[in-house]
Amino acid sequence: MIYDLHSHSTASDGVLEPAELVKRAHQMGVGVLALTDHDVLDGIAEASRAAAACGLVLVPGVEISVTWRRRVIHVLGLNVDVENPVLLQGLQTLTEKRHWRTAELGRRLEKLGIAGAHEGAARLTRGRIVSRTHFARYLVEQGHVRDFKAAFKRYLGQGKKAYVNCEWASLEDAVAWIREAGGQAVIAHPARYRLGRALFAELLEAFKAAGGEGMEVVSSSHSHQENLTMATFARQFDLLASAGSDFHEPTGNWAELGGTAALPGHCVPIWHDWELEEPIQQVSVLD
Ligand code: AMP
Ligand code: MN
Ligand code: MN
Ligand code: MN
C-alpha cells in the first residue's frame, strides 16, 4: 500500500483541482492520500467525493504555517475534522495575515520595478489564498525571471529582495488546533529548516511538549541521506514517522504523487494504528 501524506491542490498552491489530484494519485498507485493545502481545508470535500468514487482513502489534512524562533516551520495536521470550529477559526487568522502579506509583497515588487504583481498573482489562484508560489509563477509568466527557482532566489526566498516577514501561528497554537480537531500533528519536511543539531532538538522537544506526534521522515524535498537522518531523529525523540511527496504540479519542479521512498524499517509509521475505512467504490454502469 502506498501512503502519500502530503499534497496540494488549487485550494492553495497546487495546480490540480482536488478531484483531479485524487484521480492522478489513484493512477499512480497511491492507496492513501492526504490533501494538505496551506492553511485551508477548502479542497477536502471535493477530494473526499473523488476518493470515494475511485476507491482511494482520502485523509483530510492541512499544512499550517508556523513561526518558531523567527523561522517559518510547516506543521501538517492529519485526519482533522474539517468542521471543527477551533481549527477553522485558527486557520482564518492565517488567511487574514496572508491578505496583508500578499499586499505588502506586491508593494515591495512594485518598488523594485515590477508592477501589477499583486493582481497578477491573485489572477493565478483558484482558491482563497495567495502564496509565494503564485507570485513565482507570475514572475516567470511575465519574463522577470528565467524560472521558478530563480524567482525564489532573486525575490521571494527568505531574506531576498521582496521577502516579507510575517508572524504566522505559534507552534503551540497550530498543534492545539490540530488536536482540537481530532488530528495528529506532524512536522513537515524537517530537513529543510537547516536549524543545526541543537536547535533542531529544541524544536522537536517544543513540538512534543505541545502535543505533536510525528515528523515527516521521508519527503521528496529530502535527499536519501536526509531521510535516514530524520529516521534516526524520529526514533530518538519517539516521534511517529510520516511520508509525503509534497506534490504541487505534474511537471517541472515537483515530485510525483506516491513517488517517495518507503520509510526506513525501524520507523513506526504515523498510520500504524489508523483504522482506515474501506471506501465504498461506486461502480459506473459505463465502466
Ligand atoms: P508561502 O506559504 O506563501 O510563503 O509560500 C510557500 C510556498 O512557496 C511553499 O509551500 C513552496 O510551495 C514554495 N516555495 C518556498 N520556497 C521555495 C523555494 N526556494 N523554491 C521553490 N518553491 C518554494
Ligand atoms: Mn506550497
Ligand atoms: Mn511546506
Ligand atoms: Mn507542502
PDB file of C-alpha atoms and ligand atoms in Angstrom:
ATOM      1  CA  MET A   1       0.000   0.000   0.000  1.00  0.00           C
ATOM      2  CA  ILE A   2       1.400   3.382  -0.985  1.00  0.00           C
ATOM      3  CA  TYR A   3       0.818   6.178   1.539  1.00  0.00           C
ATOM      4  CA  ASP A   4       1.317   9.759   0.352  1.00  0.00           C
ATOM      5  CA  LEU A   5       0.506  12.060   3.242  1.00  0.00           C
ATOM      6  CA  HIS A   6       1.413  15.484   1.846  1.00  0.00           C
ATOM      7  CA  SER A   7      -0.065  17.083  -1.276  1.00  0.00           C
ATOM      8  CA  HIS A   8      -1.509  20.340  -2.603  1.00  0.00           C
ATOM      9  CA  SER A   9      -4.461  21.290  -4.806  1.00  0.00           C
ATOM     10  CA  THR A  10      -5.823  24.522  -6.290  1.00  0.00           C
ATOM     11  CA  ALA A  11      -7.289  25.255  -2.851  1.00  0.00           C
ATOM     12  CA  SER A  12      -3.766  26.535  -2.083  1.00  0.00           C
ATOM     13  CA  ASP A  13      -0.735  26.499  -4.394  1.00  0.00           C
ATOM     14  CA  GLY A  14      -1.190  23.252  -6.333  1.00  0.00           C
ATOM     15  CA  VAL A  15      -2.311  23.310  -9.957  1.00  0.00           C
ATOM     16  CA  LEU A  16      -4.722  20.355  -9.972  1.00  0.00           C
ATOM     17  CA  GLU A  17      -8.277  20.657  -8.739  1.00  0.00           C
ATOM     18  CA  PRO A  18      -8.864  18.398  -5.705  1.00  0.00           C
ATOM     19  CA  ALA A  19     -10.750  15.819  -7.797  1.00  0.00           C
ATOM     20  CA  GLU A  20      -8.036  15.801 -10.484  1.00  0.00           C
ATOM     21  CA  LEU A  21      -5.387  15.378  -7.800  1.00  0.00           C
ATOM     22  CA  VAL A  22      -7.145  12.348  -6.331  1.00  0.00           C
ATOM     23  CA  LYS A  23      -7.586  10.797  -9.764  1.00  0.00           C
ATOM     24  CA  ARG A  24      -3.903  11.225 -10.511  1.00  0.00           C
ATOM     25  CA  ALA A  25      -2.882   9.770  -7.139  1.00  0.00           C
ATOM     26  CA  HIS A  26      -5.061   6.749  -7.844  1.00  0.00           C
ATOM     27  CA  GLN A  27      -3.429   6.339 -11.264  1.00  0.00           C
ATOM     28  CA  MET A  28      -0.014   6.485  -9.598  1.00  0.00           C
ATOM     29  CA  GLY A  29      -0.976   3.603  -7.304  1.00  0.00           C
ATOM     30  CA  VAL A  30      -1.480   5.653  -4.138  1.00  0.00           C
ATOM     31  CA  GLY A  31      -3.870   3.903  -1.758  1.00  0.00           C
ATOM     32  CA  VAL A  32      -3.967   6.513   0.997  1.00  0.00           C
ATOM     33  CA  LEU A  33      -3.603  10.199   0.120  1.00  0.00           C
ATOM     34  CA  ALA A  34      -3.624  13.193   2.455  1.00  0.00           C
ATOM     35  CA  LEU A  35      -4.655  16.519   0.944  1.00  0.00           C
ATOM     36  CA  THR A  36      -2.688  19.082   2.979  1.00  0.00           C
ATOM     37  CA  ASP A  37      -3.226  22.512   1.453  1.00  0.00           C
ATOM     38  CA  HIS A  38      -1.525  25.506   3.038  1.00  0.00           C
ATOM     39  CA  ASP A  39      -3.691  26.954   5.833  1.00  0.00           C
ATOM     40  CA  VAL A  40      -7.057  25.973   4.271  1.00  0.00           C
ATOM     41  CA  LEU A  41      -9.402  22.981   4.274  1.00  0.00           C
ATOM     42  CA  ASP A  42     -11.375  24.106   1.241  1.00  0.00           C
ATOM     43  CA  GLY A  43     -10.430  21.235  -1.080  1.00  0.00           C
ATOM     44  CA  ILE A  44     -11.233  18.354   1.252  1.00  0.00           C
ATOM     45  CA  ALA A  45     -14.938  17.898   0.468  1.00  0.00           C
ATOM     46  CA  GLU A  46     -14.347  17.636  -3.279  1.00  0.00           C
ATOM     47  CA  ALA A  47     -11.330  15.370  -2.774  1.00  0.00           C
ATOM     48  CA  SER A  48     -13.292  13.053  -0.484  1.00  0.00           C
ATOM     49  CA  ARG A  49     -16.049  12.642  -3.060  1.00  0.00           C
ATOM     50  CA  ALA A  50     -13.500  11.875  -5.776  1.00  0.00           C
ATOM     51  CA  ALA A  51     -11.720   9.408  -3.496  1.00  0.00           C
ATOM     52  CA  ALA A  52     -14.942   7.523  -2.769  1.00  0.00           C
ATOM     53  CA  ALA A  53     -15.570   7.267  -6.495  1.00  0.00           C
ATOM     54  CA  CYS A  54     -12.228   5.599  -7.250  1.00  0.00           C
ATOM     55  CA  GLY A  55     -11.634   3.567  -4.105  1.00  0.00           C
ATOM     56  CA  LEU A  56      -8.819   5.624  -2.585  1.00  0.00           C
ATOM     57  CA  VAL A  57      -8.648   6.580   1.094  1.00  0.00           C
ATOM     58  CA  LEU A  58      -8.530  10.360   1.469  1.00  0.00           C
ATOM     59  CA  VAL A  59      -7.009  11.682   4.693  1.00  0.00           C
ATOM     60  CA  PRO A  60      -8.323  15.171   5.476  1.00  0.00           C
ATOM     61  CA  GLY A  61      -5.292  17.311   6.227  1.00  0.00           C
ATOM     62  CA  VAL A  62      -3.757  20.760   6.291  1.00  0.00           C
ATOM     63  CA  GLU A  63      -0.256  22.276   6.268  1.00  0.00           C
ATOM     64  CA  ILE A  64      -0.139  25.088   8.810  1.00  0.00           C
ATOM     65  CA  SER A  65       2.347  27.964   8.560  1.00  0.00           C
ATOM     66  CA  VAL A  66       4.097  28.435  11.908  1.00  0.00           C
ATOM     67  CA  THR A  67       6.654  30.938  13.129  1.00  0.00           C
ATOM     68  CA  TRP A  68       9.047  29.469  15.663  1.00  0.00           C
ATOM     69  CA  ARG A  69      12.084  31.434  16.853  1.00  0.00           C
ATOM     70  CA  ARG A  70      11.615  33.785  13.873  1.00  0.00           C
ATOM     71  CA  ARG A  71      11.742  30.899  11.425  1.00  0.00           C
ATOM     72  CA  VAL A  72       8.943  29.519   9.287  1.00  0.00           C
ATOM     73  CA  ILE A  73       8.110  25.899  10.117  1.00  0.00           C
ATOM     74  CA  HIS A  74       5.342  23.901   8.449  1.00  0.00           C
ATOM     75  CA  VAL A  75       3.170  21.641  10.594  1.00  0.00           C
ATOM     76  CA  LEU A  76       0.892  19.073   8.982  1.00  0.00           C
ATOM     77  CA  GLY A  77      -2.408  18.134  10.561  1.00  0.00           C
ATOM     78  CA  LEU A  78      -3.583  14.674   9.507  1.00  0.00           C
ATOM     79  CA  ASN A  79      -7.066  13.249   9.926  1.00  0.00           C
ATOM     80  CA  VAL A  80      -8.529  16.512  11.114  1.00  0.00           C
ATOM     81  CA  ASP A  81     -12.247  17.179  11.437  1.00  0.00           C
ATOM     82  CA  VAL A  82     -12.753  19.784   8.726  1.00  0.00           C
ATOM     83  CA  GLU A  83     -15.744  21.264  10.522  1.00  0.00           C
ATOM     84  CA  ASN A  84     -14.028  21.838  13.853  1.00  0.00           C
ATOM     85  CA  PRO A  85     -14.624  25.497  14.790  1.00  0.00           C
ATOM     86  CA  VAL A  86     -11.335  25.924  16.691  1.00  0.00           C
ATOM     87  CA  LEU A  87      -9.288  24.751  13.716  1.00  0.00           C
ATOM     88  CA  LEU A  88     -11.359  26.784  11.254  1.00  0.00           C
ATOM     89  CA  GLN A  89     -11.073  29.901  13.392  1.00  0.00           C
ATOM     90  CA  GLY A  90      -7.311  29.438  13.757  1.00  0.00           C
ATOM     91  CA  LEU A  91      -6.855  28.995  10.010  1.00  0.00           C
ATOM     92  CA  GLN A  92      -8.978  32.086   9.403  1.00  0.00           C
ATOM     93  CA  THR A  93      -6.455  34.197  11.337  1.00  0.00           C
ATOM     94  CA  LEU A  94      -3.759  32.920   8.950  1.00  0.00           C
ATOM     95  CA  THR A  95      -5.870  33.768   5.903  1.00  0.00           C
ATOM     96  CA  GLU A  96      -6.113  37.337   7.191  1.00  0.00           C
ATOM     97  CA  LYS A  97      -2.354  37.525   7.739  1.00  0.00           C
ATOM     98  CA  ARG A  98      -1.882  36.263   4.205  1.00  0.00           C
ATOM     99  CA  HIS A  99      -4.035  39.089   2.814  1.00  0.00           C
ATOM    100  CA  TRP A 100      -1.748  41.623   4.459  1.00  0.00           C
ATOM    101  CA  ARG A 101       1.392  39.727   3.396  1.00  0.00           C
ATOM    102  CA  THR A 102       0.196  39.482  -0.225  1.00  0.00           C
ATOM    103  CA  ALA A 103      -0.443  43.214  -0.465  1.00  0.00           C
ATOM    104  CA  GLU A 104       2.933  44.005   1.125  1.00  0.00           C
ATOM    105  CA  LEU A 105       4.730  41.620  -1.242  1.00  0.00           C
ATOM    106  CA  GLY A 106       3.033  43.381  -4.152  1.00  0.00           C
ATOM    107  CA  ARG A 107       4.213  46.781  -2.853  1.00  0.00           C
ATOM    108  CA  ARG A 108       7.794  45.552  -2.472  1.00  0.00           C
ATOM    109  CA  LEU A 109       7.858  44.178  -6.010  1.00  0.00           C
ATOM    110  CA  GLU A 110       6.351  47.429  -7.268  1.00  0.00           C
ATOM    111  CA  LYS A 111       9.223  49.352  -5.662  1.00  0.00           C
ATOM    112  CA  LEU A 112      11.596  47.004  -7.432  1.00  0.00           C
ATOM    113  CA  GLY A 113      10.016  47.987 -10.726  1.00  0.00           C
ATOM    114  CA  ILE A 114       7.612  45.072 -11.130  1.00  0.00           C
ATOM    115  CA  ALA A 115       4.122  46.478 -11.414  1.00  0.00           C
ATOM    116  CA  GLY A 116       0.870  44.570 -11.032  1.00  0.00           C
ATOM    117  CA  ALA A 117       2.289  41.545  -9.242  1.00  0.00           C
ATOM    118  CA  HIS A 118      -0.368  41.518  -6.516  1.00  0.00           C
ATOM    119  CA  GLU A 119      -3.193  41.393  -9.060  1.00  0.00           C
ATOM    120  CA  GLY A 120      -1.171  39.093 -11.313  1.00  0.00           C
ATOM    121  CA  ALA A 121      -0.529  36.535  -8.586  1.00  0.00           C
ATOM    122  CA  ALA A 122      -4.141  36.737  -7.426  1.00  0.00           C
ATOM    123  CA  ARG A 123      -5.276  36.045 -11.004  1.00  0.00           C
ATOM    124  CA  LEU A 124      -3.326  32.773 -10.941  1.00  0.00           C
ATOM    125  CA  THR A 125      -5.119  31.427  -7.872  1.00  0.00           C
ATOM    126  CA  ARG A 126      -8.308  29.441  -7.885  1.00  0.00           C
ATOM    127  CA  GLY A 127      -8.667  29.277  -4.105  1.00  0.00           C
ATOM    128  CA  ARG A 128      -8.931  31.830  -1.316  1.00  0.00           C
ATOM    129  CA  ILE A 129      -5.239  32.274  -0.585  1.00  0.00           C
ATOM    130  CA  VAL A 130      -2.317  33.726  -2.483  1.00  0.00           C
ATOM    131  CA  SER A 131       1.051  32.121  -1.825  1.00  0.00           C
ATOM    132  CA  ARG A 132       4.588  32.936  -2.857  1.00  0.00           C
ATOM    133  CA  THR A 133       4.207  30.104  -5.374  1.00  0.00           C
ATOM    134  CA  HIS A 134       1.627  32.208  -7.231  1.00  0.00           C
ATOM    135  CA  PHE A 135       3.967  35.198  -7.220  1.00  0.00           C
ATOM    136  CA  ALA A 136       6.737  32.956  -8.561  1.00  0.00           C
ATOM    137  CA  ARG A 137       4.514  31.726 -11.382  1.00  0.00           C
ATOM    138  CA  TYR A 138       3.583  35.325 -12.197  1.00  0.00           C
ATOM    139  CA  LEU A 139       7.230  36.440 -12.288  1.00  0.00           C
ATOM    140  CA  VAL A 140       8.063  33.584 -14.667  1.00  0.00           C
ATOM    141  CA  GLU A 141       4.999  34.258 -16.842  1.00  0.00           C
ATOM    142  CA  GLN A 142       5.954  37.927 -17.211  1.00  0.00           C
ATOM    143  CA  GLY A 143       9.564  37.125 -18.012  1.00  0.00           C
ATOM    144  CA  HIS A 144      11.005  38.838 -14.925  1.00  0.00           C
ATOM    145  CA  VAL A 145      12.909  35.657 -14.079  1.00  0.00           C
ATOM    146  CA  ARG A 146      14.019  32.661 -16.105  1.00  0.00           C
ATOM    147  CA  ASP A 147      12.342  30.023 -13.978  1.00  0.00           C
ATOM    148  CA  PHE A 148      10.578  29.204 -10.745  1.00  0.00           C
ATOM    149  CA  LYS A 149      13.789  28.631  -8.788  1.00  0.00           C
ATOM    150  CA  ALA A 150      15.171  31.986  -9.870  1.00  0.00           C
ATOM    151  CA  ALA A 151      12.007  33.723  -8.616  1.00  0.00           C
ATOM    152  CA  PHE A 152      12.760  32.499  -5.086  1.00  0.00           C
ATOM    153  CA  LYS A 153      16.468  33.046  -5.365  1.00  0.00           C
ATOM    154  CA  ARG A 154      16.125  36.608  -6.563  1.00  0.00           C
ATOM    155  CA  TYR A 155      12.924  37.944  -4.995  1.00  0.00           C
ATOM    156  CA  LEU A 156      10.792  35.647  -2.861  1.00  0.00           C
ATOM    157  CA  GLY A 157      13.083  33.463  -0.761  1.00  0.00           C
ATOM    158  CA  GLN A 158      13.736  34.253   2.900  1.00  0.00           C
ATOM    159  CA  GLY A 159      15.878  37.385   3.151  1.00  0.00           C
ATOM    160  CA  LYS A 160      15.645  38.148  -0.574  1.00  0.00           C
ATOM    161  CA  LYS A 161      14.618  41.487  -2.088  1.00  0.00           C
ATOM    162  CA  ALA A 162      10.845  41.152  -1.837  1.00  0.00           C
ATOM    163  CA  TYR A 163      10.645  38.840   1.177  1.00  0.00           C
ATOM    164  CA  VAL A 164       8.017  39.881   3.705  1.00  0.00           C
ATOM    165  CA  ASN A 165       8.392  38.707   7.273  1.00  0.00           C
ATOM    166  CA  CYS A 166       5.102  37.524   8.676  1.00  0.00           C
ATOM    167  CA  GLU A 167       4.303  36.201  12.129  1.00  0.00           C
ATOM    168  CA  TRP A 168       2.316  33.029  11.384  1.00  0.00           C
ATOM    169  CA  ALA A 169       0.761  30.745  14.034  1.00  0.00           C
ATOM    170  CA  SER A 170       2.751  29.803  17.126  1.00  0.00           C
ATOM    171  CA  LEU A 171       3.889  26.181  17.292  1.00  0.00           C
ATOM    172  CA  GLU A 172       1.705  25.629  20.352  1.00  0.00           C
ATOM    173  CA  ASP A 173      -1.401  27.104  18.719  1.00  0.00           C
ATOM    174  CA  ALA A 174      -1.004  25.127  15.493  1.00  0.00           C
ATOM    175  CA  VAL A 175      -0.644  21.825  17.349  1.00  0.00           C
ATOM    176  CA  ALA A 176      -3.549  22.717  19.664  1.00  0.00           C
ATOM    177  CA  TRP A 177      -5.864  23.496  16.714  1.00  0.00           C
ATOM    178  CA  ILE A 178      -4.981  20.178  15.098  1.00  0.00           C
ATOM    179  CA  ARG A 179      -5.568  18.239  18.311  1.00  0.00           C
ATOM    180  CA  GLU A 180      -8.841  20.062  18.957  1.00  0.00           C
ATOM    181  CA  ALA A 181      -9.918  18.822  15.531  1.00  0.00           C
ATOM    182  CA  GLY A 182      -9.009  15.251  16.482  1.00  0.00           C
ATOM    183  CA  GLY A 183      -5.952  15.148  14.221  1.00  0.00           C
ATOM    184  CA  GLN A 184      -2.286  14.260  14.550  1.00  0.00           C
ATOM    185  CA  ALA A 185       0.379  16.951  14.194  1.00  0.00           C
ATOM    186  CA  VAL A 186       3.438  16.181  12.068  1.00  0.00           C
ATOM    187  CA  ILE A 187       6.458  18.397  11.332  1.00  0.00           C
ATOM    188  CA  ALA A 188       6.686  18.767   7.555  1.00  0.00           C
ATOM    189  CA  HIS A 189       9.962  18.309   5.617  1.00  0.00           C
ATOM    190  CA  PRO A 190      12.136  18.710   8.758  1.00  0.00           C
ATOM    191  CA  ALA A 191      15.448  18.572   6.920  1.00  0.00           C
ATOM    192  CA  ARG A 192      14.571  21.773   5.039  1.00  0.00           C
ATOM    193  CA  TYR A 193      14.911  24.092   8.030  1.00  0.00           C
ATOM    194  CA  ARG A 194      18.677  23.890   8.408  1.00  0.00           C
ATOM    195  CA  LEU A 195      18.492  24.533  12.146  1.00  0.00           C
ATOM    196  CA  GLY A 196      21.633  22.818  13.324  1.00  0.00           C
ATOM    197  CA  ARG A 197      21.516  19.893  15.675  1.00  0.00           C
ATOM    198  CA  ALA A 198      20.921  21.681  18.976  1.00  0.00           C
ATOM    199  CA  LEU A 199      18.192  23.989  17.707  1.00  0.00           C
ATOM    200  CA  PHE A 200      16.532  21.141  15.813  1.00  0.00           C
ATOM    201  CA  ALA A 201      16.436  19.116  19.029  1.00  0.00           C
ATOM    202  CA  GLU A 202      14.834  22.108  20.761  1.00  0.00           C
ATOM    203  CA  LEU A 203      12.204  22.284  18.038  1.00  0.00           C
ATOM    204  CA  LEU A 204      11.369  18.606  18.434  1.00  0.00           C
ATOM    205  CA  GLU A 205      11.152  18.964  22.227  1.00  0.00           C
ATOM    206  CA  ALA A 206       8.886  22.001  21.981  1.00  0.00           C
ATOM    207  CA  PHE A 207       6.749  20.234  19.391  1.00  0.00           C
ATOM    208  CA  LYS A 208       6.370  17.151  21.567  1.00  0.00           C
ATOM    209  CA  ALA A 209       5.613  19.232  24.649  1.00  0.00           C
ATOM    210  CA  ALA A 210       2.828  20.924  22.663  1.00  0.00           C
ATOM    211  CA  GLY A 211       1.331  17.538  21.784  1.00  0.00           C
ATOM    212  CA  GLY A 212       2.922  16.893  18.385  1.00  0.00           C
ATOM    213  CA  GLU A 213       3.137  13.237  17.436  1.00  0.00           C
ATOM    214  CA  GLY A 214       5.063  12.809  14.221  1.00  0.00           C
ATOM    215  CA  MET A 215       7.625  14.056  11.740  1.00  0.00           C
ATOM    216  CA  GLU A 216       7.889  13.624   8.012  1.00  0.00           C
ATOM    217  CA  VAL A 217      10.847  11.282   7.828  1.00  0.00           C
ATOM    218  CA  VAL A 218      10.543  10.710   4.105  1.00  0.00           C
ATOM    219  CA  SER A 219       9.884  13.752   1.930  1.00  0.00           C
ATOM    220  CA  SER A 220      10.559  14.422  -1.716  1.00  0.00           C
ATOM    221  CA  SER A 221      12.421  17.536  -0.611  1.00  0.00           C
ATOM    222  CA  HIS A 222      14.895  15.401   1.363  1.00  0.00           C
ATOM    223  CA  SER A 223      17.909  13.587  -0.005  1.00  0.00           C
ATOM    224  CA  HIS A 224      18.224   9.877   0.714  1.00  0.00           C
ATOM    225  CA  GLN A 225      20.708  10.675   3.458  1.00  0.00           C
ATOM    226  CA  GLU A 226      18.350  13.231   4.998  1.00  0.00           C
ATOM    227  CA  ASN A 227      15.569  10.613   5.093  1.00  0.00           C
ATOM    228  CA  LEU A 228      17.893   8.333   7.065  1.00  0.00           C
ATOM    229  CA  THR A 229      18.992  11.114   9.410  1.00  0.00           C
ATOM    230  CA  MET A 230      15.380  12.084  10.073  1.00  0.00           C
ATOM    231  CA  ALA A 231      14.506   8.448  10.765  1.00  0.00           C
ATOM    232  CA  THR A 232      17.167   8.436  13.483  1.00  0.00           C
ATOM    233  CA  PHE A 233      15.769  11.632  14.999  1.00  0.00           C
ATOM    234  CA  ALA A 234      12.240  10.203  14.923  1.00  0.00           C
ATOM    235  CA  ARG A 235      13.417   7.190  16.863  1.00  0.00           C
ATOM    236  CA  GLN A 236      15.474   9.223  19.295  1.00  0.00           C
ATOM    237  CA  PHE A 237      12.590  11.594  20.044  1.00  0.00           C
ATOM    238  CA  ASP A 238       9.935   8.901  19.975  1.00  0.00           C
ATOM    239  CA  LEU A 239       8.032  10.505  17.120  1.00  0.00           C
ATOM    240  CA  LEU A 240       5.917   8.628  14.592  1.00  0.00           C
ATOM    241  CA  ALA A 241       7.144   8.692  11.006  1.00  0.00           C
ATOM    242  CA  SER A 242       5.264  10.101   8.028  1.00  0.00           C
ATOM    243  CA  ALA A 243       5.965  10.151   4.295  1.00  0.00           C
ATOM    244  CA  GLY A 244       4.815  12.538   1.600  1.00  0.00           C
ATOM    245  CA  SER A 245       5.550  13.778  -1.887  1.00  0.00           C
ATOM    246  CA  ASP A 246       4.564  17.435  -1.249  1.00  0.00           C
ATOM    247  CA  PHE A 247       3.139  17.267  -4.765  1.00  0.00           C
ATOM    248  CA  HIS A 248       2.182  20.628  -6.299  1.00  0.00           C
ATOM    249  CA  GLU A 249       2.011  20.046 -10.049  1.00  0.00           C
ATOM    250  CA  PRO A 250       2.626  17.298 -12.602  1.00  0.00           C
ATOM    251  CA  THR A 251       5.588  18.886 -14.352  1.00  0.00           C
ATOM    252  CA  GLY A 252       8.734  20.782 -13.582  1.00  0.00           C
ATOM    253  CA  ASN A 253       9.943  21.358 -10.087  1.00  0.00           C
ATOM    254  CA  TRP A 254       7.871  18.953  -8.022  1.00  0.00           C
ATOM    255  CA  ALA A 255       7.872  15.268  -7.118  1.00  0.00           C
ATOM    256  CA  GLU A 256       5.211  12.914  -8.422  1.00  0.00           C
ATOM    257  CA  LEU A 257       2.362  11.641  -6.269  1.00  0.00           C
ATOM    258  CA  GLY A 258       3.316   8.466  -4.449  1.00  0.00           C
ATOM    259  CA  GLY A 259       6.863   8.989  -5.655  1.00  0.00           C
ATOM    260  CA  THR A 260       8.698   8.954  -2.339  1.00  0.00           C
ATOM    261  CA  ALA A 261      10.821   6.162  -0.899  1.00  0.00           C
ATOM    262  CA  ALA A 262       9.499   3.706   1.701  1.00  0.00           C
ATOM    263  CA  LEU A 263      10.019   4.508   5.383  1.00  0.00           C
ATOM    264  CA  PRO A 264      13.224   3.056   6.821  1.00  0.00           C
ATOM    265  CA  GLY A 265      12.424  -0.234   8.529  1.00  0.00           C
ATOM    266  CA  HIS A 266      12.841   0.836  12.143  1.00  0.00           C
ATOM    267  CA  CYS A 267      10.323   3.693  11.905  1.00  0.00           C
ATOM    268  CA  VAL A 268       6.879   3.478  13.464  1.00  0.00           C
ATOM    269  CA  PRO A 269       4.549   4.768  10.736  1.00  0.00           C
ATOM    270  CA  ILE A 270       2.118   7.524  11.723  1.00  0.00           C
ATOM    271  CA  TRP A 271      -0.612   5.277  10.280  1.00  0.00           C
ATOM    272  CA  HIS A 272       0.285   2.262  12.453  1.00  0.00           C
ATOM    273  CA  ASP A 273      -2.947   2.453  14.449  1.00  0.00           C
ATOM    274  CA  TRP A 274      -5.232   4.052  11.876  1.00  0.00           C
ATOM    275  CA  GLU A 275      -8.451   2.218  11.288  1.00  0.00           C
ATOM    276  CA  LEU A 276      -8.968   3.032   7.668  1.00  0.00           C
ATOM    277  CA  GLU A 277     -12.478   2.743   6.433  1.00  0.00           C
ATOM    278  CA  GLU A 278     -12.648   0.895   3.169  1.00  0.00           C
ATOM    279  CA  PRO A 279     -14.061   3.420   0.747  1.00  0.00           C
ATOM    280  CA  ILE A 280     -17.275   2.351  -0.908  1.00  0.00           C
ATOM    281  CA  GLN A 281     -16.423   2.142  -4.552  1.00  0.00           C
ATOM    282  CA  GLN A 282     -19.090   3.485  -6.827  1.00  0.00           C
ATOM    283  CA  VAL A 283     -19.117   1.392  -9.965  1.00  0.00           C
ATOM    284  CA  SER A 284     -20.247   3.258 -13.006  1.00  0.00           C
ATOM    285  CA  VAL A 285     -22.509   1.360 -15.383  1.00  0.00           C
ATOM    286  CA  LEU A 286     -20.400   2.690 -18.236  1.00  0.00           C
ATOM    287  CA  ASP A 287     -17.214   1.019 -16.985  1.00  0.00           C
TER     288      ASP A 287
HETATM  289  P1  AMP B   1       4.038  30.884   1.354  1.00  0.00           P
HETATM  290  O1  AMP B   1       3.387  29.909   2.283  1.00  0.00           O
HETATM  291  O2  AMP B   1       3.038  31.730   0.626  1.00  0.00           O
HETATM  292  O3  AMP B   1       5.120  31.677   2.000  1.00  0.00           O
HETATM  293  O4  AMP B   1       4.702  30.041   0.187  1.00  0.00           O
HETATM  294  C1  AMP B   1       5.479  28.951   0.478  1.00  0.00           C
HETATM  295  C2  AMP B   1       5.481  28.027  -0.717  1.00  0.00           C
HETATM  296  O5  AMP B   1       6.377  28.502  -1.690  1.00  0.00           O
HETATM  297  C3  AMP B   1       5.978  26.646  -0.342  1.00  0.00           C
HETATM  298  O6  AMP B   1       4.929  25.845   0.101  1.00  0.00           O
HETATM  299  C4  AMP B   1       6.524  26.155  -1.649  1.00  0.00           C
HETATM  300  O7  AMP B   1       5.464  25.654  -2.418  1.00  0.00           O
HETATM  301  C5  AMP B   1       7.061  27.406  -2.278  1.00  0.00           C
HETATM  302  N1  AMP B   1       8.498  27.627  -2.010  1.00  0.00           N
HETATM  303  C6  AMP B   1       9.047  28.156  -0.924  1.00  0.00           C
HETATM  304  N2  AMP B   1      10.391  28.265  -1.046  1.00  0.00           N
HETATM  305  C7  AMP B   1      10.681  27.783  -2.258  1.00  0.00           C
HETATM  306  C8  AMP B   1      11.896  27.633  -2.992  1.00  0.00           C
HETATM  307  N3  AMP B   1      13.076  28.011  -2.514  1.00  0.00           N
HETATM  308  N4  AMP B   1      11.806  27.103  -4.224  1.00  0.00           N
HETATM  309  C9  AMP B   1      10.624  26.747  -4.731  1.00  0.00           C
HETATM  310  N5  AMP B   1       9.465  26.859  -4.088  1.00  0.00           N
HETATM  311  C10 AMP B   1       9.483  27.382  -2.874  1.00  0.00           C
HETATM  312 MN    MN B   2       3.492  25.038  -1.393  1.00  0.00          MN
HETATM  313 MN    MN B   3       5.866  23.069   3.265  1.00  0.00          MN
HETATM  314 MN    MN B   4       3.591  21.294   1.268  1.00  0.00          MN
END
